[in-house]
PDB file of C-alpha atoms and ligand atoms in Angstrom:
ATOM      1  CA  MET A   1      55.683  -7.701  32.742  1.00  0.00           C
ATOM      2  CA  PRO A   2      58.566  -5.193  32.595  1.00  0.00           C
ATOM      3  CA  THR A   3      61.333  -6.077  30.168  1.00  0.00           C
ATOM      4  CA  GLY A   4      64.725  -7.117  31.522  1.00  0.00           C
ATOM      5  CA  LYS A   5      67.727  -4.817  31.522  1.00  0.00           C
ATOM      6  CA  TYR A   6      70.543  -5.302  29.037  1.00  0.00           C
ATOM      7  CA  ILE A   7      73.969  -4.715  30.609  1.00  0.00           C
ATOM      8  CA  VAL A   8      77.180  -4.813  28.567  1.00  0.00           C
ATOM      9  CA  ILE A   9      80.663  -5.191  30.049  1.00  0.00           C
ATOM     10  CA  GLU A  10      83.341  -4.259  27.502  1.00  0.00           C
ATOM     11  CA  GLY A  11      87.108  -4.136  27.552  1.00  0.00           C
ATOM     12  CA  GLY A  12      90.274  -5.557  26.037  1.00  0.00           C
ATOM     13  CA  ASP A  13      91.545  -9.101  26.548  1.00  0.00           C
ATOM     14  CA  GLY A  14      92.588  -9.877  30.119  1.00  0.00           C
ATOM     15  CA  THR A  15      90.642  -7.028  31.754  1.00  0.00           C
ATOM     16  CA  GLY A  16      88.503  -9.394  33.860  1.00  0.00           C
ATOM     17  CA  LYS A  17      85.138  -9.051  32.070  1.00  0.00           C
ATOM     18  CA  THR A  18      84.040 -12.641  32.737  1.00  0.00           C
ATOM     19  CA  THR A  19      84.966 -12.512  36.427  1.00  0.00           C
ATOM     20  CA  GLN A  20      83.040  -9.270  36.839  1.00  0.00           C
ATOM     21  CA  ALA A  21      80.034 -10.558  34.886  1.00  0.00           C
ATOM     22  CA  ASP A  22      79.898 -13.644  37.148  1.00  0.00           C
ATOM     23  CA  MET A  23      80.107 -11.486  40.280  1.00  0.00           C
ATOM     24  CA  LEU A  24      77.412  -9.143  39.015  1.00  0.00           C
ATOM     25  CA  GLN A  25      75.192 -12.084  38.133  1.00  0.00           C
ATOM     26  CA  LYS A  26      75.481 -13.431  41.705  1.00  0.00           C
ATOM     27  CA  HIS A  27      74.738  -9.986  43.116  1.00  0.00           C
ATOM     28  CA  LEU A  28      71.611  -9.565  40.976  1.00  0.00           C
ATOM     29  CA  GLU A  29      70.438 -13.087  41.808  1.00  0.00           C
ATOM     30  CA  SER A  30      70.803 -12.292  45.518  1.00  0.00           C
ATOM     31  CA  GLN A  31      68.210  -9.571  44.845  1.00  0.00           C
ATOM     32  CA  ASP A  32      65.849 -12.123  43.244  1.00  0.00           C
ATOM     33  CA  ILE A  33      66.470 -10.803  39.735  1.00  0.00           C
ATOM     34  CA  ASN A  34      66.408 -13.387  36.942  1.00  0.00           C
ATOM     35  CA  VAL A  35      69.613 -12.884  35.006  1.00  0.00           C
ATOM     36  CA  ILE A  36      71.712 -14.699  32.418  1.00  0.00           C
ATOM     37  CA  HIS A  37      75.308 -14.109  31.350  1.00  0.00           C
ATOM     38  CA  LEU A  38      76.168 -14.381  27.641  1.00  0.00           C
ATOM     39  CA  LYS A  39      79.487 -13.938  25.888  1.00  0.00           C
ATOM     40  CA  GLU A  40      80.209 -12.519  22.446  1.00  0.00           C
ATOM     41  CA  PRO A  41      81.366 -14.208  20.297  1.00  0.00           C
ATOM     42  CA  GLY A  42      79.290 -17.263  21.221  1.00  0.00           C
ATOM     43  CA  GLY A  43      76.108 -17.912  23.165  1.00  0.00           C
ATOM     44  CA  SER A  44      73.998 -20.164  20.930  1.00  0.00           C
ATOM     45  CA  PRO A  45      74.842 -23.434  19.140  1.00  0.00           C
ATOM     46  CA  VAL A  46      75.566 -21.844  15.757  1.00  0.00           C
ATOM     47  CA  ALA A  47      77.226 -18.833  17.395  1.00  0.00           C
ATOM     48  CA  GLU A  48      79.587 -21.194  19.246  1.00  0.00           C
ATOM     49  CA  ALA A  49      80.449 -22.875  15.912  1.00  0.00           C
ATOM     50  CA  ILE A  50      81.164 -19.462  14.351  1.00  0.00           C
ATOM     51  CA  ARG A  51      83.261 -18.589  17.422  1.00  0.00           C
ATOM     52  CA  SER A  52      85.532 -21.577  16.871  1.00  0.00           C
ATOM     53  CA  VAL A  53      86.322 -20.264  13.356  1.00  0.00           C
ATOM     54  CA  ILE A  54      86.823 -16.703  14.634  1.00  0.00           C
ATOM     55  CA  VAL A  55      89.354 -17.582  17.314  1.00  0.00           C
ATOM     56  CA  ASP A  56      91.328 -20.008  15.120  1.00  0.00           C
ATOM     57  CA  GLY A  57      94.454 -18.021  14.297  1.00  0.00           C
ATOM     58  CA  THR A  58      95.509 -20.640  11.738  1.00  0.00           C
ATOM     59  CA  LEU A  59      92.718 -19.478   9.361  1.00  0.00           C
ATOM     60  CA  PRO A  60      93.858 -16.304   7.548  1.00  0.00           C
ATOM     61  CA  ARG A  61      91.057 -13.923   6.520  1.00  0.00           C
ATOM     62  CA  THR A  62      90.412 -10.263   5.794  1.00  0.00           C
ATOM     63  CA  PRO A  63      89.119  -7.782   8.392  1.00  0.00           C
ATOM     64  CA  MET A  64      85.794  -7.656   6.479  1.00  0.00           C
ATOM     65  CA  THR A  65      85.390 -11.420   6.890  1.00  0.00           C
ATOM     66  CA  ASN A  66      85.937 -10.934  10.600  1.00  0.00           C
ATOM     67  CA  ILE A  67      83.215  -8.295  10.691  1.00  0.00           C
ATOM     68  CA  LEU A  68      80.791 -10.572   8.846  1.00  0.00           C
ATOM     69  CA  LEU A  69      81.578 -13.492  11.184  1.00  0.00           C
ATOM     70  CA  PHE A  70      81.113 -11.370  14.313  1.00  0.00           C
ATOM     71  CA  THR A  71      77.931  -9.889  12.871  1.00  0.00           C
ATOM     72  CA  ALA A  72      76.472 -13.306  11.969  1.00  0.00           C
ATOM     73  CA  ASN A  73      77.328 -14.353  15.489  1.00  0.00           C
ATOM     74  CA  ARG A  74      75.562 -11.403  17.119  1.00  0.00           C
ATOM     75  CA  HIS A  75      72.559 -11.585  14.785  1.00  0.00           C
ATOM     76  CA  GLU A  76      72.008 -15.128  16.094  1.00  0.00           C
ATOM     77  CA  LEU A  77      72.741 -14.200  19.684  1.00  0.00           C
ATOM     78  CA  TRP A  78      70.381 -11.218  19.621  1.00  0.00           C
ATOM     79  CA  HIS A  79      67.435 -13.019  18.031  1.00  0.00           C
ATOM     80  CA  ASP A  80      67.959 -16.412  19.655  1.00  0.00           C
ATOM     81  CA  ARG A  81      68.967 -15.446  23.212  1.00  0.00           C
ATOM     82  CA  ILE A  82      69.157 -11.778  24.204  1.00  0.00           C
ATOM     83  CA  LYS A  83      65.904 -10.385  22.810  1.00  0.00           C
ATOM     84  CA  PRO A  84      63.685 -13.296  24.000  1.00  0.00           C
ATOM     85  CA  ALA A  85      65.259 -13.129  27.473  1.00  0.00           C
ATOM     86  CA  LEU A  86      64.688  -9.364  27.791  1.00  0.00           C
ATOM     87  CA  GLU A  87      61.088  -9.738  26.583  1.00  0.00           C
ATOM     88  CA  ALA A  88      60.517 -12.421  29.227  1.00  0.00           C
ATOM     89  CA  GLY A  89      61.713 -10.001  31.930  1.00  0.00           C
ATOM     90  CA  THR A  90      65.130 -11.650  32.370  1.00  0.00           C
ATOM     91  CA  TRP A  91      68.135  -9.386  32.707  1.00  0.00           C
ATOM     92  CA  VAL A  92      71.064 -10.058  30.385  1.00  0.00           C
ATOM     93  CA  ILE A  93      74.709  -9.416  31.233  1.00  0.00           C
ATOM     94  CA  ALA A  94      76.755  -9.615  28.039  1.00  0.00           C
ATOM     95  CA  THR A  95      80.494  -9.534  27.853  1.00  0.00           C
ATOM     96  CA  ARG A  96      81.117  -7.595  24.624  1.00  0.00           C
ATOM     97  CA  ASN A  97      78.788  -6.028  22.054  1.00  0.00           C
ATOM     98  CA  TYR A  98      79.362  -4.382  18.657  1.00  0.00           C
ATOM     99  CA  TRP A  99      81.630  -1.852  20.432  1.00  0.00           C
ATOM    100  CA  SER A 100      84.223  -4.657  20.329  1.00  0.00           C
ATOM    101  CA  THR A 101      84.003  -4.667  16.533  1.00  0.00           C
ATOM    102  CA  LEU A 102      84.431  -0.888  16.439  1.00  0.00           C
ATOM    103  CA  VAL A 103      87.566  -1.317  18.530  1.00  0.00           C
ATOM    104  CA  TYR A 104      89.139  -4.528  17.138  1.00  0.00           C
ATOM    105  CA  GLN A 105      88.133  -4.370  13.476  1.00  0.00           C
ATOM    106  CA  GLY A 106      87.870  -0.555  13.394  1.00  0.00           C
ATOM    107  CA  HIS A 107      90.777   0.789  15.440  1.00  0.00           C
ATOM    108  CA  GLY A 108      92.732  -2.488  15.346  1.00  0.00           C
ATOM    109  CA  GLU A 109      92.244  -3.655  11.748  1.00  0.00           C
ATOM    110  CA  GLY A 110      91.471  -0.343  10.059  1.00  0.00           C
ATOM    111  CA  VAL A 111      87.844  -0.699   8.875  1.00  0.00           C
ATOM    112  CA  SER A 112      85.778   2.485   8.967  1.00  0.00           C
ATOM    113  CA  GLU A 113      83.339   3.001  11.813  1.00  0.00           C
ATOM    114  CA  SER A 114      80.491   3.813   9.394  1.00  0.00           C
ATOM    115  CA  ILE A 115      80.753   0.414   7.663  1.00  0.00           C
ATOM    116  CA  ILE A 116      80.682  -1.437  10.980  1.00  0.00           C
ATOM    117  CA  THR A 117      77.779   0.618  12.296  1.00  0.00           C
ATOM    118  CA  ALA A 118      75.770   0.173   9.075  1.00  0.00           C
ATOM    119  CA  ILE A 119      76.275  -3.608   8.992  1.00  0.00           C
ATOM    120  CA  THR A 120      75.406  -3.928  12.679  1.00  0.00           C
ATOM    121  CA  ALA A 121      72.265  -1.794  12.282  1.00  0.00           C
ATOM    122  CA  THR A 122      71.154  -3.971   9.351  1.00  0.00           C
ATOM    123  CA  PHE A 123      71.525  -7.280  11.177  1.00  0.00           C
ATOM    124  CA  THR A 124      70.596  -6.373  14.766  1.00  0.00           C
ATOM    125  CA  GLU A 125      68.210  -3.784  16.230  1.00  0.00           C
ATOM    126  CA  GLN A 126      68.445  -0.428  17.996  1.00  0.00           C
ATOM    127  CA  ALA A 127      67.875  -2.113  21.361  1.00  0.00           C
ATOM    128  CA  TYR A 128      70.989  -4.201  20.736  1.00  0.00           C
ATOM    129  CA  MET A 129      73.047  -1.153  19.816  1.00  0.00           C
ATOM    130  CA  ASN A 130      71.812   0.868  22.800  1.00  0.00           C
ATOM    131  CA  PRO A 131      71.988  -1.350  25.885  1.00  0.00           C
ATOM    132  CA  ASP A 132      70.480  -0.079  29.148  1.00  0.00           C
ATOM    133  CA  TYR A 133      73.961   0.032  30.669  1.00  0.00           C
ATOM    134  CA  GLY A 134      77.405  -0.266  29.144  1.00  0.00           C
ATOM    135  CA  PHE A 135      80.855   0.296  30.534  1.00  0.00           C
ATOM    136  CA  ILE A 136      84.464  -0.425  29.719  1.00  0.00           C
ATOM    137  CA  LEU A 137      87.049  -2.157  31.876  1.00  0.00           C
ATOM    138  CA  SER A 138      90.474  -0.750  31.135  1.00  0.00           C
ATOM    139  CA  LEU A 139      93.932  -1.683  32.415  1.00  0.00           C
ATOM    140  CA  ASP A 140      96.360   1.197  32.908  1.00  0.00           C
ATOM    141  CA  ASP A 141      99.233  -1.027  31.901  1.00  0.00           C
ATOM    142  CA  LEU A 142      99.321  -3.274  28.801  1.00  0.00           C
ATOM    143  CA  ALA A 143     101.860  -5.603  30.457  1.00  0.00           C
ATOM    144  CA  THR A 144      99.218  -6.646  33.033  1.00  0.00           C
ATOM    145  CA  SER A 145      96.826  -7.562  30.264  1.00  0.00           C
ATOM    146  CA  LYS A 146      99.475  -9.697  28.580  1.00  0.00           C
ATOM    147  CA  ASP A 147     100.300 -11.428  31.895  1.00  0.00           C
ATOM    148  CA  ARG A 148      96.646 -12.256  32.507  1.00  0.00           C
ATOM    149  CA  ILE A 149      96.168 -13.618  28.970  1.00  0.00           C
ATOM    150  CA  SER A 150      99.328 -15.664  29.347  1.00  0.00           C
ATOM    151  CA  GLU A 151      98.177 -17.034  32.750  1.00  0.00           C
ATOM    152  CA  ARG A 152      95.148 -18.624  31.121  1.00  0.00           C
ATOM    153  CA  GLY A 153      97.406 -20.246  28.532  1.00  0.00           C
ATOM    154  CA  ALA A 154      95.919 -18.286  25.640  1.00  0.00           C
ATOM    155  CA  LEU A 155      99.284 -17.400  24.137  1.00  0.00           C
ATOM    156  CA  ASP A 156     100.244 -21.070  23.731  1.00  0.00           C
ATOM    157  CA  LYS A 157      97.819 -21.489  20.832  1.00  0.00           C
ATOM    158  CA  PRO A 158      97.547 -18.800  18.188  1.00  0.00           C
ATOM    159  CA  ASP A 159      94.324 -16.913  18.903  1.00  0.00           C
ATOM    160  CA  THR A 160      93.410 -14.456  16.167  1.00  0.00           C
ATOM    161  CA  PHE A 161      93.595 -11.313  18.288  1.00  0.00           C
ATOM    162  CA  GLU A 162      95.113 -12.084  21.696  1.00  0.00           C
ATOM    163  CA  SER A 163      98.422 -13.161  20.189  1.00  0.00           C
ATOM    164  CA  LYS A 164      98.884 -10.060  17.983  1.00  0.00           C
ATOM    165  CA  GLY A 165     101.797  -7.769  18.856  1.00  0.00           C
ATOM    166  CA  THR A 166     102.086  -4.799  21.166  1.00  0.00           C
ATOM    167  CA  ASP A 167     101.178  -2.240  18.455  1.00  0.00           C
ATOM    168  CA  PHE A 168      97.846  -3.949  17.907  1.00  0.00           C
ATOM    169  CA  GLN A 169      97.173  -4.199  21.662  1.00  0.00           C
ATOM    170  CA  GLN A 170      97.984  -0.489  22.022  1.00  0.00           C
ATOM    171  CA  ARG A 171      95.485   0.358  19.256  1.00  0.00           C
ATOM    172  CA  ILE A 172      92.861  -1.713  21.096  1.00  0.00           C
ATOM    173  CA  HIS A 173      93.583   0.095  24.343  1.00  0.00           C
ATOM    174  CA  ASP A 174      93.396   3.521  22.666  1.00  0.00           C
ATOM    175  CA  GLY A 175      90.352   2.421  20.661  1.00  0.00           C
ATOM    176  CA  TYR A 176      88.421   1.690  23.842  1.00  0.00           C
ATOM    177  CA  LEU A 177      89.236   5.159  25.187  1.00  0.00           C
ATOM    178  CA  ALA A 178      87.970   6.699  21.932  1.00  0.00           C
ATOM    179  CA  ILE A 179      84.784   4.593  21.953  1.00  0.00           C
ATOM    180  CA  ALA A 180      84.176   5.536  25.587  1.00  0.00           C
ATOM    181  CA  GLU A 181      84.143   9.185  24.610  1.00  0.00           C
ATOM    182  CA  THR A 182      82.028   8.836  21.469  1.00  0.00           C
ATOM    183  CA  TYR A 183      79.429   6.546  23.047  1.00  0.00           C
ATOM    184  CA  HIS A 184      79.507   8.086  26.539  1.00  0.00           C
ATOM    185  CA  LEU A 185      80.574   4.852  28.202  1.00  0.00           C
ATOM    186  CA  PRO A 186      82.065   5.058  31.687  1.00  0.00           C
ATOM    187  CA  ILE A 187      85.577   3.632  32.044  1.00  0.00           C
ATOM    188  CA  ILE A 188      86.313   1.557  35.136  1.00  0.00           C
ATOM    189  CA  SER A 189      89.935   0.876  36.022  1.00  0.00           C
ATOM    190  CA  ALA A 190      90.492  -2.892  35.930  1.00  0.00           C
ATOM    191  CA  SER A 191      93.850  -2.390  37.656  1.00  0.00           C
ATOM    192  CA  GLN A 192      92.006  -2.084  40.985  1.00  0.00           C
ATOM    193  CA  PRO A 193      91.274  -5.089  43.252  1.00  0.00           C
ATOM    194  CA  ILE A 194      88.449  -7.299  41.938  1.00  0.00           C
ATOM    195  CA  GLU A 195      86.014  -6.296  44.722  1.00  0.00           C
ATOM    196  CA  VAL A 196      86.609  -2.593  44.085  1.00  0.00           C
ATOM    197  CA  VAL A 197      85.887  -3.071  40.379  1.00  0.00           C
ATOM    198  CA  ALA A 198      82.710  -5.009  41.250  1.00  0.00           C
ATOM    199  CA  GLU A 199      81.550  -2.200  43.501  1.00  0.00           C
ATOM    200  CA  ALA A 200      82.255   0.404  40.813  1.00  0.00           C
ATOM    201  CA  ILE A 201      80.096  -1.605  38.416  1.00  0.00           C
ATOM    202  CA  ARG A 202      77.257  -1.839  40.934  1.00  0.00           C
ATOM    203  CA  ASP A 203      77.523   1.938  41.462  1.00  0.00           C
ATOM    204  CA  GLN A 204      77.026   2.467  37.738  1.00  0.00           C
ATOM    205  CA  LEU A 205      73.839   0.418  37.929  1.00  0.00           C
ATOM    206  CA  HIS A 206      72.692   2.133  41.137  1.00  0.00           C
ATOM    207  CA  ILE A 207      72.080  -1.255  42.805  1.00  0.00           C
TER     208      ILE A 207
HETATM  209  P1  TMP B   1      86.829 -13.267  23.877  1.00  0.00           P
HETATM  210  O1  TMP B   1      88.261 -13.569  24.210  1.00  0.00           O
HETATM  211  O2  TMP B   1      86.284 -12.115  24.644  1.00  0.00           O
HETATM  212  O3  TMP B   1      85.963 -14.479  23.968  1.00  0.00           O
HETATM  213  O4  TMP B   1      86.787 -12.811  22.340  1.00  0.00           O
HETATM  214  C1  TMP B   1      87.531 -13.475  21.359  1.00  0.00           C
HETATM  215  C2  TMP B   1      88.398 -12.512  20.594  1.00  0.00           C
HETATM  216  O5  TMP B   1      87.635 -11.860  19.583  1.00  0.00           O
HETATM  217  C3  TMP B   1      89.016 -11.414  21.463  1.00  0.00           C
HETATM  218  O6  TMP B   1      90.402 -11.317  21.163  1.00  0.00           O
HETATM  219  C4  TMP B   1      88.321 -10.162  21.003  1.00  0.00           C
HETATM  220  C5  TMP B   1      87.905 -10.470  19.592  1.00  0.00           C
HETATM  221  N1  TMP B   1      86.698  -9.760  19.114  1.00  0.00           N
HETATM  222  C6  TMP B   1      86.818  -8.973  17.965  1.00  0.00           C
HETATM  223  O7  TMP B   1      87.890  -8.852  17.391  1.00  0.00           O
HETATM  224  N2  TMP B   1      85.684  -8.353  17.496  1.00  0.00           N
HETATM  225  C7  TMP B   1      84.467  -8.505  18.089  1.00  0.00           C
HETATM  226  O8  TMP B   1      83.466  -7.938  17.623  1.00  0.00           O
HETATM  227  C8  TMP B   1      84.366  -9.342  19.269  1.00  0.00           C
HETATM  228  C9  TMP B   1      83.029  -9.540  19.920  1.00  0.00           C
HETATM  229  C10 TMP B   1      85.515  -9.938  19.752  1.00  0.00           C
END
């Protein structure tokens, strides 16, 4: 049986990753492809428990602790969910991957790329770090991102990263552009209508 394809949708907060992943899942299912949608951080019982610590902005911690939490989370997700699904021929759409750590903890919190890459390589596998397809949703305008985050009420409770100031959000935005270049990831403008973004994603997959 052929292995499933691993597709990663990346991008800053409020860029519409979940909406696009859901739409892509429906499209693939309409072509009789078995597909699951998983979110980082999260995706397995222990990963969900780790997620609740990660997003709790009332728990101060160092950037390195964040990296270790995200890495523990993805170690579980890879071995417990993604790898078995791919081996069983199921396609996996994941919102986020270790590229998020390179952007948020690297560009955002100042940890070096080599540390993040080395830790990720130790606790995942090459197939995790090199998905079949990966692309980045990017908003041209940071204000739109903030509006979208605010619409879902996320700014009412202190989330670790979403509620950080404009400087941090700008570093995330610029970080994604840098990662796109280094890792040859196509950038899709998330400022376009939802259907247009969905079509651009399908074009990338040639489906
Ligand atoms: P989410 O909103 O996409 O569920 O992710 C929760 C927050 O965690 C979001 O603000 C992005 C941040 N994050 C990191 O800082 N590093 C990471 O490696 C990942 C996966 C997410």
